[in-house]
CSV table of C-alpha atoms and ligand atoms in Angstrom, one decimal:
chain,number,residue,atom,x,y,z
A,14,UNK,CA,-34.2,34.0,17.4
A,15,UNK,CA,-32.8,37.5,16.2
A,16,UNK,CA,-31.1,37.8,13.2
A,17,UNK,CA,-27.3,37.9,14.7
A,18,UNK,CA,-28.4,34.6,16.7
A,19,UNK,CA,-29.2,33.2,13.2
A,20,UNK,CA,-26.7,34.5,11.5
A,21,UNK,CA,-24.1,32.3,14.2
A,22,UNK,CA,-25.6,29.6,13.6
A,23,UNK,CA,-23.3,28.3,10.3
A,24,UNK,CA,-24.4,25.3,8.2
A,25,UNK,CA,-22.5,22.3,10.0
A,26,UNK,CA,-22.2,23.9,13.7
A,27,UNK,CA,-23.0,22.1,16.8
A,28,UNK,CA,-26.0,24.0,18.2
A,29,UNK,CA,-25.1,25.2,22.0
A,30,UNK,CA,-26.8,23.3,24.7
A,31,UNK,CA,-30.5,23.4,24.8
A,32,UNK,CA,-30.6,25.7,22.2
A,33,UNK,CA,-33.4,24.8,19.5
A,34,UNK,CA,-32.6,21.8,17.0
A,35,UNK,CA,-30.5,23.7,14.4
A,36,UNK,CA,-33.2,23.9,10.9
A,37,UNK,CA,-30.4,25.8,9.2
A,38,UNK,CA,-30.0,23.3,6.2
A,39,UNK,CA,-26.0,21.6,6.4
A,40,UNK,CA,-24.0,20.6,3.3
A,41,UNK,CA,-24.7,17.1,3.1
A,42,UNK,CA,-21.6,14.7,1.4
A,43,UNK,CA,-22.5,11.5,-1.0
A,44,UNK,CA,-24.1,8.8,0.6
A,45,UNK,CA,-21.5,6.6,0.1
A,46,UNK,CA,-19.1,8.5,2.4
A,47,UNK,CA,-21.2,7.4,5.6
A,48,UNK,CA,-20.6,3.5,4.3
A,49,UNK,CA,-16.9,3.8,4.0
A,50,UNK,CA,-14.4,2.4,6.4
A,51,UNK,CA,-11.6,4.9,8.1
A,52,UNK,CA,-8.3,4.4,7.5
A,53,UNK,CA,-6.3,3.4,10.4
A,54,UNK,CA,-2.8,4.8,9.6
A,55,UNK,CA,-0.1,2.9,11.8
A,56,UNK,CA,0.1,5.1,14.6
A,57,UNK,CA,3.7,6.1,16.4
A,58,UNK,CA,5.2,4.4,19.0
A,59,UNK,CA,4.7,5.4,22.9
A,60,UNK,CA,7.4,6.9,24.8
A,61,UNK,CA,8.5,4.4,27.6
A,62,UNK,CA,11.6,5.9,29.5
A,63,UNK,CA,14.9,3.8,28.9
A,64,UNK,CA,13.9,2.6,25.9
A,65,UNK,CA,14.5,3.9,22.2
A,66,UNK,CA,11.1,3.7,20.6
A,67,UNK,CA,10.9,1.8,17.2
A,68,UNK,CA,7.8,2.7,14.4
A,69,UNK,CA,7.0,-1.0,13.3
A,70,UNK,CA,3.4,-0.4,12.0
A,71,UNK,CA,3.4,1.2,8.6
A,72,UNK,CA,5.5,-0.8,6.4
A,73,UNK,CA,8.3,2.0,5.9
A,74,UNK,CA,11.7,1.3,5.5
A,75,UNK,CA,13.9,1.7,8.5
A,76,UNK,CA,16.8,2.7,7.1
A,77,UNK,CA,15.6,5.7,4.8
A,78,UNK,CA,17.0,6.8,1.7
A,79,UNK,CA,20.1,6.9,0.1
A,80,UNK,CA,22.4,9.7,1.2
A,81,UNK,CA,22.1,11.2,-2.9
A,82,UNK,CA,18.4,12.0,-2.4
A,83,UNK,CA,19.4,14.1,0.4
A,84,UNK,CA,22.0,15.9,-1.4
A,85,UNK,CA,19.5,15.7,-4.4
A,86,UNK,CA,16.6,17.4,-2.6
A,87,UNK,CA,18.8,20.0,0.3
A,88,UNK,CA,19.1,22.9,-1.7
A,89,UNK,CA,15.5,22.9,-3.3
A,90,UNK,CA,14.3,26.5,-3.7
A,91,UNK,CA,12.1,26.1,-6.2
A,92,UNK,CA,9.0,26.0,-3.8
A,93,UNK,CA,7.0,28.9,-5.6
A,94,UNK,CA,6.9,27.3,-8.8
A,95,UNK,CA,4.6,24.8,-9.6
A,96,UNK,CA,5.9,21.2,-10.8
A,97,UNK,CA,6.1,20.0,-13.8
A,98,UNK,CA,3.3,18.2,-14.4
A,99,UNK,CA,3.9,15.1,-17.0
A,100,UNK,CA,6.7,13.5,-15.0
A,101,UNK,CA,9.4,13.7,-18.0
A,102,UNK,CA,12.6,13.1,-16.9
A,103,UNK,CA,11.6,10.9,-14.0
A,104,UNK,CA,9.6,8.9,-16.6
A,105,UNK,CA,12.9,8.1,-19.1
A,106,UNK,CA,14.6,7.2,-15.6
A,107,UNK,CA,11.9,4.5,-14.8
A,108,UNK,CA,11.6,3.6,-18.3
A,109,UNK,CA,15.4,3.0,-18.7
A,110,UNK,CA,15.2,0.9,-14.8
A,111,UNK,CA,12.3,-1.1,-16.4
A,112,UNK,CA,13.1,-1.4,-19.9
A,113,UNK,CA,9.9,0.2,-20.6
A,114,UNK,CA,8.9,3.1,-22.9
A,115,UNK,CA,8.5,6.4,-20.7
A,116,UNK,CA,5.3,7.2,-22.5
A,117,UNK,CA,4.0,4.3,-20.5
A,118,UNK,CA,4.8,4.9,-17.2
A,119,UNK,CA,2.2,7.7,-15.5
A,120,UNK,CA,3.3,9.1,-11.8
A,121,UNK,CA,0.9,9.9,-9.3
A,122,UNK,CA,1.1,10.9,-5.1
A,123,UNK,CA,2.3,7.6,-4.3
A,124,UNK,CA,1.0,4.3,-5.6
A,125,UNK,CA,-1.4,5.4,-4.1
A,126,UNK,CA,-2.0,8.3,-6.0
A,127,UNK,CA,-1.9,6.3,-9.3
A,128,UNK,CA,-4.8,3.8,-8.2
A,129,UNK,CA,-6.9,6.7,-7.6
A,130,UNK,CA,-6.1,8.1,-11.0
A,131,UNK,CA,-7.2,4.4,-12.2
A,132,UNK,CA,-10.2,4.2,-10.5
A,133,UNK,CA,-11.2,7.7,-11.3
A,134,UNK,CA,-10.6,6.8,-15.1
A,135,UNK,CA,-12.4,3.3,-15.3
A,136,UNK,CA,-14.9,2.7,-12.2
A,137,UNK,CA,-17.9,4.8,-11.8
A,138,UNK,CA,-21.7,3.8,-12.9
A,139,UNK,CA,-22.7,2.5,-15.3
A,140,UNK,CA,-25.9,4.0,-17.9
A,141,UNK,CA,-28.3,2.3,-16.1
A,142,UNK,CA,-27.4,3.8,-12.4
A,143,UNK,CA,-25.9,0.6,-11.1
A,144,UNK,CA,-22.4,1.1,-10.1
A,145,UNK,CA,-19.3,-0.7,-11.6
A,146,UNK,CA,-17.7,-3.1,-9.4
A,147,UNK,CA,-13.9,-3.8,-8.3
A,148,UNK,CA,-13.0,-7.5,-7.5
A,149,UNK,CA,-10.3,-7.5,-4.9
A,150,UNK,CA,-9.0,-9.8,-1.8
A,151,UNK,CA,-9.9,-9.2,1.6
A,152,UNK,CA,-7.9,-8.9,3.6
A,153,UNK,CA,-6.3,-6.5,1.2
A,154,UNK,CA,-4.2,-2.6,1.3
A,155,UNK,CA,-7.0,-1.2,3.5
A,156,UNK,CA,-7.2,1.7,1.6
A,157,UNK,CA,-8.8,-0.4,-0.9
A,158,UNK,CA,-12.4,-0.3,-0.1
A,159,UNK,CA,-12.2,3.5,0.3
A,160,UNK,CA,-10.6,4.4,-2.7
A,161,UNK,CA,-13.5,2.4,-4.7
A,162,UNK,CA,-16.1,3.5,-2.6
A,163,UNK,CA,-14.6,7.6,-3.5
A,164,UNK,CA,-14.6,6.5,-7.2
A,165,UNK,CA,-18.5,5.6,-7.3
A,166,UNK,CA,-18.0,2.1,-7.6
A,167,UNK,CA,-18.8,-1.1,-5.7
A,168,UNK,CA,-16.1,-3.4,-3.9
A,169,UNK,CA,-16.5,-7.0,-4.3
A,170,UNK,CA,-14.0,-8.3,-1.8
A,171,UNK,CA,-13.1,-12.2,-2.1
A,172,UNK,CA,-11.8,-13.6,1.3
A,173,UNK,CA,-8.5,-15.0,1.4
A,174,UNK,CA,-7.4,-18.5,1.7
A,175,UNK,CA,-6.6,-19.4,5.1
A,176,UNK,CA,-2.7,-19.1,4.6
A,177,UNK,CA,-3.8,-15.3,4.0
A,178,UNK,CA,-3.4,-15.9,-0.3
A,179,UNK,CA,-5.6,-14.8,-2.7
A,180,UNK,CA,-8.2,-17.0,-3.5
A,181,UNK,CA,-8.0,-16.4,-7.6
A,182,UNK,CA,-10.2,-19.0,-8.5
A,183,UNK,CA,-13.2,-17.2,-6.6
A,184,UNK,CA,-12.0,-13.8,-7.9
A,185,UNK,CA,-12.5,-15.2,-11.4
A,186,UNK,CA,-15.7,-16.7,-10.2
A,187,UNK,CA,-16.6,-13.1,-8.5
A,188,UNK,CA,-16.4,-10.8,-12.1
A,189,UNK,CA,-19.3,-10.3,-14.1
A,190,UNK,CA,-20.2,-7.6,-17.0
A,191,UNK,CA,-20.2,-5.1,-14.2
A,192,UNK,CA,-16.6,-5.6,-13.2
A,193,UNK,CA,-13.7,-3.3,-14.5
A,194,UNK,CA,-11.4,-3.3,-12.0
A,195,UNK,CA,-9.6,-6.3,-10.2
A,196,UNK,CA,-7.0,-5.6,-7.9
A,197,UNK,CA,-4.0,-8.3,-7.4
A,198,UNK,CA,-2.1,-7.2,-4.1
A,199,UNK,CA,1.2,-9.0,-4.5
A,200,UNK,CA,2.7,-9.4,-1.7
A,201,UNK,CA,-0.6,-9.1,-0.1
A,202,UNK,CA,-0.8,-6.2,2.6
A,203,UNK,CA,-1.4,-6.9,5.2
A,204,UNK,CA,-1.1,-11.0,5.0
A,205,UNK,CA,2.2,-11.3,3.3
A,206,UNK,CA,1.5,-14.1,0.9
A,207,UNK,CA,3.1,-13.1,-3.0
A,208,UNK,CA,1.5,-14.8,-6.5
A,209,UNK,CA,3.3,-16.6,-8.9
A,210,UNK,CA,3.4,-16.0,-12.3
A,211,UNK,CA,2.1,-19.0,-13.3
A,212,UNK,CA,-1.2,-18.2,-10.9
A,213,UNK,CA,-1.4,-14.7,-12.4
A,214,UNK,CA,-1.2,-16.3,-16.1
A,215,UNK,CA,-4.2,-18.8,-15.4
A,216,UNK,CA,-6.2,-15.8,-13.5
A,217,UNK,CA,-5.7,-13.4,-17.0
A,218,UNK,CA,-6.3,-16.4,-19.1
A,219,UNK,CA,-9.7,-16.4,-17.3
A,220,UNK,CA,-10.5,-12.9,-17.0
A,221,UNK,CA,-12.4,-11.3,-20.0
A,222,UNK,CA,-9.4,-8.9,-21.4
A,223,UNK,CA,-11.9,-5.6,-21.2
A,224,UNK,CA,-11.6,-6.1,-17.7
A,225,UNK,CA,-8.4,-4.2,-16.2
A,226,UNK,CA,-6.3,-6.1,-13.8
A,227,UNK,CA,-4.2,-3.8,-11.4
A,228,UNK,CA,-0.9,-5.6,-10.1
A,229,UNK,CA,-0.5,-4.0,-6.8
A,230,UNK,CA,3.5,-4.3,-6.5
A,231,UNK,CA,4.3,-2.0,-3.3
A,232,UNK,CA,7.0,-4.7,-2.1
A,233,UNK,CA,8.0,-5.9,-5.3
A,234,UNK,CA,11.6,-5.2,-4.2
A,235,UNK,CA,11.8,-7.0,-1.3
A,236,UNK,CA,10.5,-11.0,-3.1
A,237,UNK,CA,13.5,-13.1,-3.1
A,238,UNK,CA,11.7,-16.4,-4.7
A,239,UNK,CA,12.3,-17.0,-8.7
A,240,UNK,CA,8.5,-18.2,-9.3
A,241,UNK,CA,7.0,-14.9,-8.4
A,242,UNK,CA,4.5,-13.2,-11.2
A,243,UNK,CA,6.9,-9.9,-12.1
A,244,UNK,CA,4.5,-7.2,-13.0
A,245,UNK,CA,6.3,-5.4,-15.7
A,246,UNK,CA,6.9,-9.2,-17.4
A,247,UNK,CA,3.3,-9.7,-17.2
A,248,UNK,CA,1.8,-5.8,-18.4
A,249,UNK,CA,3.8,-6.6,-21.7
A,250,UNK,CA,2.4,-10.0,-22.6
A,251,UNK,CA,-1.4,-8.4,-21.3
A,252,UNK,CA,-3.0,-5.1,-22.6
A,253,UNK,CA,-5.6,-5.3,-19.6
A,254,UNK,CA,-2.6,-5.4,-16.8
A,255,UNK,CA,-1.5,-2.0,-14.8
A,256,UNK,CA,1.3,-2.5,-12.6
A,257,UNK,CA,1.7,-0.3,-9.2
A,258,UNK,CA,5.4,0.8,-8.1
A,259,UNK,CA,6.2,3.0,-5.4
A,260,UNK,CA,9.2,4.7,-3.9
A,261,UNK,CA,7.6,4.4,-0.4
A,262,UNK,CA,9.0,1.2,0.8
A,263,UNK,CA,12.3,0.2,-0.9
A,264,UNK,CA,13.1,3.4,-1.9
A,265,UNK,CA,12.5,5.0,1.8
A,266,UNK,CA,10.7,7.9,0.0
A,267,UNK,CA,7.1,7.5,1.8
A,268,UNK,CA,7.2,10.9,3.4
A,269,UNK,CA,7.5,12.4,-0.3
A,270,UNK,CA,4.6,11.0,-2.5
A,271,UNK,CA,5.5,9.9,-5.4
A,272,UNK,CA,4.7,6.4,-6.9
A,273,UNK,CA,3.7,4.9,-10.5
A,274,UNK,CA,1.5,3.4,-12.9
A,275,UNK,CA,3.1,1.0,-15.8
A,276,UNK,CA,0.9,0.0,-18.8
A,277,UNK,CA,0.2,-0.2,-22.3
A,278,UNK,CA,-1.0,2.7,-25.0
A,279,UNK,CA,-4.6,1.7,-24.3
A,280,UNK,CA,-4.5,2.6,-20.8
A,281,UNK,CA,-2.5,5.2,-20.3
A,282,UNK,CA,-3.8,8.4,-21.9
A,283,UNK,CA,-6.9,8.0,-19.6
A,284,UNK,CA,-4.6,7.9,-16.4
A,285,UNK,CA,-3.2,10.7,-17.5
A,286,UNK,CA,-6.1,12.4,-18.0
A,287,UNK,CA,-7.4,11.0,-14.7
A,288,UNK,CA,-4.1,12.3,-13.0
A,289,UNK,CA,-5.0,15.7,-11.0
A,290,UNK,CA,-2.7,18.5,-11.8
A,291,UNK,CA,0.5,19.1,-10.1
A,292,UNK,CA,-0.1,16.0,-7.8
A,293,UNK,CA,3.4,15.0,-7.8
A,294,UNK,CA,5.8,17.5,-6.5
A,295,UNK,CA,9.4,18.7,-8.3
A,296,UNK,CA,11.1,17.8,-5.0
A,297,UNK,CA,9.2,14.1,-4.7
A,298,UNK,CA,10.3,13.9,-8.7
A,299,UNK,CA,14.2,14.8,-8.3
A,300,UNK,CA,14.7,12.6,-5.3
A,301,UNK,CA,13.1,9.5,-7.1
A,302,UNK,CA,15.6,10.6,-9.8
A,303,UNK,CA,18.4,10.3,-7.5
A,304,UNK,CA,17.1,6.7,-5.7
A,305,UNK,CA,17.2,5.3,-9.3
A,306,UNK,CA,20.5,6.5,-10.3
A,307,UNK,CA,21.9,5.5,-6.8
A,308,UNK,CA,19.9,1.7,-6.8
A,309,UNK,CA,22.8,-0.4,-6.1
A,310,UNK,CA,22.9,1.4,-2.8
A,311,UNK,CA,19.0,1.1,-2.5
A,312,UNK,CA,19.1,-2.6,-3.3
A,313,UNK,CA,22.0,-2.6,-0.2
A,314,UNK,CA,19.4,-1.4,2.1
A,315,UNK,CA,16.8,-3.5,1.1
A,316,UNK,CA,18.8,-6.7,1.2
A,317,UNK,CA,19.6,-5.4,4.9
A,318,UNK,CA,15.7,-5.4,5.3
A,319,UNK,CA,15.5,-8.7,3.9
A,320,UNK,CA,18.6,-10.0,6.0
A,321,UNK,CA,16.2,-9.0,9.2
A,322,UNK,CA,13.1,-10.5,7.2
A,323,UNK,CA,15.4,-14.2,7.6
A,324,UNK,CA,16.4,-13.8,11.1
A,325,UNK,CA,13.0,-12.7,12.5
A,326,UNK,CA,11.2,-15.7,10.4
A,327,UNK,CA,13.8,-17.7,11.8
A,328,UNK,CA,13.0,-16.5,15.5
A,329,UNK,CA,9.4,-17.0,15.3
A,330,UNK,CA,10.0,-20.6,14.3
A,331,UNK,CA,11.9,-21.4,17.3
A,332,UNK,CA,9.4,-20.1,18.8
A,333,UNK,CA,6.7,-22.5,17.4
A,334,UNK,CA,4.9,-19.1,16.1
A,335,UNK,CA,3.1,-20.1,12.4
A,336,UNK,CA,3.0,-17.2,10.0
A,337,UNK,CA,2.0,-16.7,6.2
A,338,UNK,CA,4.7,-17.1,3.9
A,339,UNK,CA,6.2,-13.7,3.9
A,340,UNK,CA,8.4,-12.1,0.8
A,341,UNK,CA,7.5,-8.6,1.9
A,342,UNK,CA,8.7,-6.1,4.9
A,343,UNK,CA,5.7,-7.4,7.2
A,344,UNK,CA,4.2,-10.5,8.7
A,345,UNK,CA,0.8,-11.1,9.8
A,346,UNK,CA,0.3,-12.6,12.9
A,347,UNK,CA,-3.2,-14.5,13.6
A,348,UNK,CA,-3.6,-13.2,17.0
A,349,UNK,CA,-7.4,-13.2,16.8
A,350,UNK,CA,-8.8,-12.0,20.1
A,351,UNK,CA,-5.5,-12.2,21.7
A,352,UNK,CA,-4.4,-8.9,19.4
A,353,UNK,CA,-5.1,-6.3,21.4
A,354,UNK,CA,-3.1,-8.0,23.9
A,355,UNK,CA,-0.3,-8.2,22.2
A,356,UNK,CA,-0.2,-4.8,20.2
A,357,UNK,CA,-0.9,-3.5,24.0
A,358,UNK,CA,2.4,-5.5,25.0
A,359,UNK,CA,4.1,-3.8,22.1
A,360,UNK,CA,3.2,-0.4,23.4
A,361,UNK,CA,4.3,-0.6,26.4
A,362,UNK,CA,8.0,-2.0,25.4
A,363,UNK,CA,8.0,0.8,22.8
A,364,UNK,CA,7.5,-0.6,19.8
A,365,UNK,CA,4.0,0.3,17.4
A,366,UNK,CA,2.7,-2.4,15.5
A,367,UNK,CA,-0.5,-2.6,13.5
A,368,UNK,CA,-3.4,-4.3,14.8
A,369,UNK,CA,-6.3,-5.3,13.1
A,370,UNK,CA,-8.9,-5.3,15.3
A,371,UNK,CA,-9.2,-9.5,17.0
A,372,UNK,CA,-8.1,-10.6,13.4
A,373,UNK,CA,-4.2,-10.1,13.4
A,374,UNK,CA,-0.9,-7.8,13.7
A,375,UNK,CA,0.9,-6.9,11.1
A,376,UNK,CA,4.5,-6.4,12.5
A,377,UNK,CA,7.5,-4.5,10.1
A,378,UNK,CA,10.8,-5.6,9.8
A,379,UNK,CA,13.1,-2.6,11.1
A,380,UNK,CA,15.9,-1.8,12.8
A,381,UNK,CA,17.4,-4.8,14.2
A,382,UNK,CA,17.1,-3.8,17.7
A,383,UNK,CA,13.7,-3.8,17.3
A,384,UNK,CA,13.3,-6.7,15.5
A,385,UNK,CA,15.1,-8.6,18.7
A,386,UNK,CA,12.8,-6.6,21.1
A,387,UNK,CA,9.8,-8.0,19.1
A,388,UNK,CA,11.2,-11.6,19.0
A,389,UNK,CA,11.3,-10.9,22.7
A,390,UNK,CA,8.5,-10.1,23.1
A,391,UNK,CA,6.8,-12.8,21.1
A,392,UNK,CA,8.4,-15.5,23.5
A,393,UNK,CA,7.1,-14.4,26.3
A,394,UNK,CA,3.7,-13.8,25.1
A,395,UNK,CA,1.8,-16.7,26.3
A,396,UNK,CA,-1.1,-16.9,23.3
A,397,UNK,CA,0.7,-18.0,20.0
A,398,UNK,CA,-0.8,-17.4,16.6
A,399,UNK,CA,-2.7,-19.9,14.7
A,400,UNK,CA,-2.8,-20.6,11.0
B,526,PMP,N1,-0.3,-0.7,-2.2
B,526,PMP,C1,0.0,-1.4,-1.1
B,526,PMP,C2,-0.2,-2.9,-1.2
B,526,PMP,C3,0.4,-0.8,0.0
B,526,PMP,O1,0.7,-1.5,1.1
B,526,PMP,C4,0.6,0.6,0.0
B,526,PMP,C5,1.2,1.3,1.2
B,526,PMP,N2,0.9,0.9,2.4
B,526,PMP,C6,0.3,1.3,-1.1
B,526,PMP,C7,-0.1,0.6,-2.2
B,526,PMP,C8,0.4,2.7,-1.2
B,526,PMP,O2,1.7,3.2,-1.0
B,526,PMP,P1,2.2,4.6,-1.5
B,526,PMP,O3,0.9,5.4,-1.8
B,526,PMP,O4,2.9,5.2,-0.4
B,526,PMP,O5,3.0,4.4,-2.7
């Protein structure tokens, strides 16, 4: 091979056909990369002609954000300058919404964002090599497994109950002196199923209090039933608990980023320091700004979402189609092997939903047109779920 042949040849490149077996050493990425799963976001819906097509697979909210966030974030010029980087004003906003002090609240790139910046400050290995471990449901927020996997650590997934709930007794039974993470997903994405406080008291009550217990609250919003375990209620009584908020789903903001931690003084400054700079832009900032100061209008839309939520839970029980007790923007269907199927009957009507491969679809609430195709759809779809 002369030089210039060799000097094509770049680490990573496909050699040509029949060419000789590439010895060029390629970077090479952790080990643990090859062992995580993809994530599948919810994928757009097909064009079918003579129908308007609806986005029902990733959870967002349908009727996007209040009109002051658009006014709020229009004449944004600012682009060249970098954000401000701790949050501040946003942070009093929250804290004065919550009731909170500011200095606990830390932002991230959605909620996202600020479970990275959690994992990244308390999972990793331990002195002896072997890697922490994070307790969490399964199914659980499929990004999950690939966030702990990034941070070094080990997942230690707990299957649900069969009504798609957590099954806390066998998370408590599942930590040991390697866990420092557990993840509570309330309500649970993709199954639907919320905890109640009085479940969340007993699972902290058993839960050794070096342990941090995340409260995964992405729907929070959208619960309706008085028994539910409110995050913010439970991070004041606990030092160990971090709550998750986002402006993603209630707040329409998805597109934008922007999400947060709540917890006490002995958590935060390592989130903080966990936090990569400039991760949250200006623009994601002043339009979560306006959503707060405009959330009687935000809780209008979500109430519309939950209106839909009623009538579509309604629908399916006329339908004789069992579901997991929903409080979020979703329900999980138990297709099993009849899910392709149906997410292939989706498709062609227009409408995306997610599908998880033969165990389920997950279906959003949206517009109500689409909700009533969907319903449609359901009834003539000859395989009901089970539960
Ligand atoms: N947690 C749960 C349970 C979710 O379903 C999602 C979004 N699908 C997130 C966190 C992350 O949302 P974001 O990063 O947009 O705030």
């Amino acid at each position: 091979m002369s030089t210039s042949d060799a000097a094509q040849i770049q680490a990573g490149d496909t050699p040509a056909p029949g060419a000789p077996a590439a010895t060029t050493p390629a970077p090479r990425p952790r080990p643990a990369l090859s062992r995580l799963p993809r994530y599948v976001a919810g994928q757009p819906p097909v064009v079918v002609e003579g129908l308007t097509p609806y986005k029902l697979s990733s959870n967002e909210n349908p009727f996007g954000p209040v009109p002051a966030v658009r006014e709020a974030i229009a004449g944004w010029d600012a682009v060249h300058r970098y954000p401000e980087t701790t949050s501040a004003e946003l942070r009093e906003v929250v804290g004065e919404h919550l009731g909170v002090p500011p200095e606990d609240v830390v932002t991230g790139a959605g909620s996202l964002g600020a479970l990275n910046q959690l994992l990244g400050a308390f999972v990793g290995t331990a002195a002896d090599g072997t890697p922490d471990e994070v307790v969490h449901a399964w199914r659980s927020f499929e990004a999950y497994p690939i966030s702990i996997g990034l941070s070094g650590g080990r997942g230690v997934p707990v299957p649900n109950r069969r009504d798609g709930s957590h099954d806390l007794e066998a998370m408590a039974a599942a930590v040991t002196d390697r866990t420092k993470v557990v993840l509570l997903c309330t309500p649970n994405n993709p199954t639907g199923p919320s905890l109640t406080t009085a479940q969340v008291e007993e699972f902290l009550a058993a839960v050794p209090r070096d342990v941090v217990v995340v409260v995964d609250e992405a729907y929070q919003e959208f619960q309706r039933r008085d028994d539910l375990v409110d995050g913010i209620e439970t991070y004041r009584r606990h030092a160990n608990v971090v709550v998750l908020r986002t402006f993603s789903k209630a707040h329409g903001l998805a597109g934008l980023r922007i999400g947060y931690s709540v917890a006490g003084q002995g958590i935060t400054p390592y989130l903080r320091q966990a936090a990569p700079a400039f991760s949250v832009t200006d623009l994601a900032q002043r339009a979560a700004i306006a959503s707060l100061r405009h959330i009687d209008q935000v809780a209008e839309r979500v109430q519309r979402v939950v209106d839909e939520r009623v009538r579509v839970l309604a629908g399916l029980e006329d339908l004789g189609w069992p579901h997991p007790e929903t409080q979020a923007n979703f329900v999980w269907l138990d297709l099993g092997e009849h899910s392709g199927r149906f997410a292939e009957l989706c498709d062609t009507h227009a409408l995306s939903v997610r599908r998880f491969g033969d165990e389920g679809v997950r279906v959003t609430f949206g517009e109500p047109e689409a909700n009533t195709r969907f319903l449609e759809l359901c009834a003539r779809f000859p395989h009901p779920p089970v539960l």
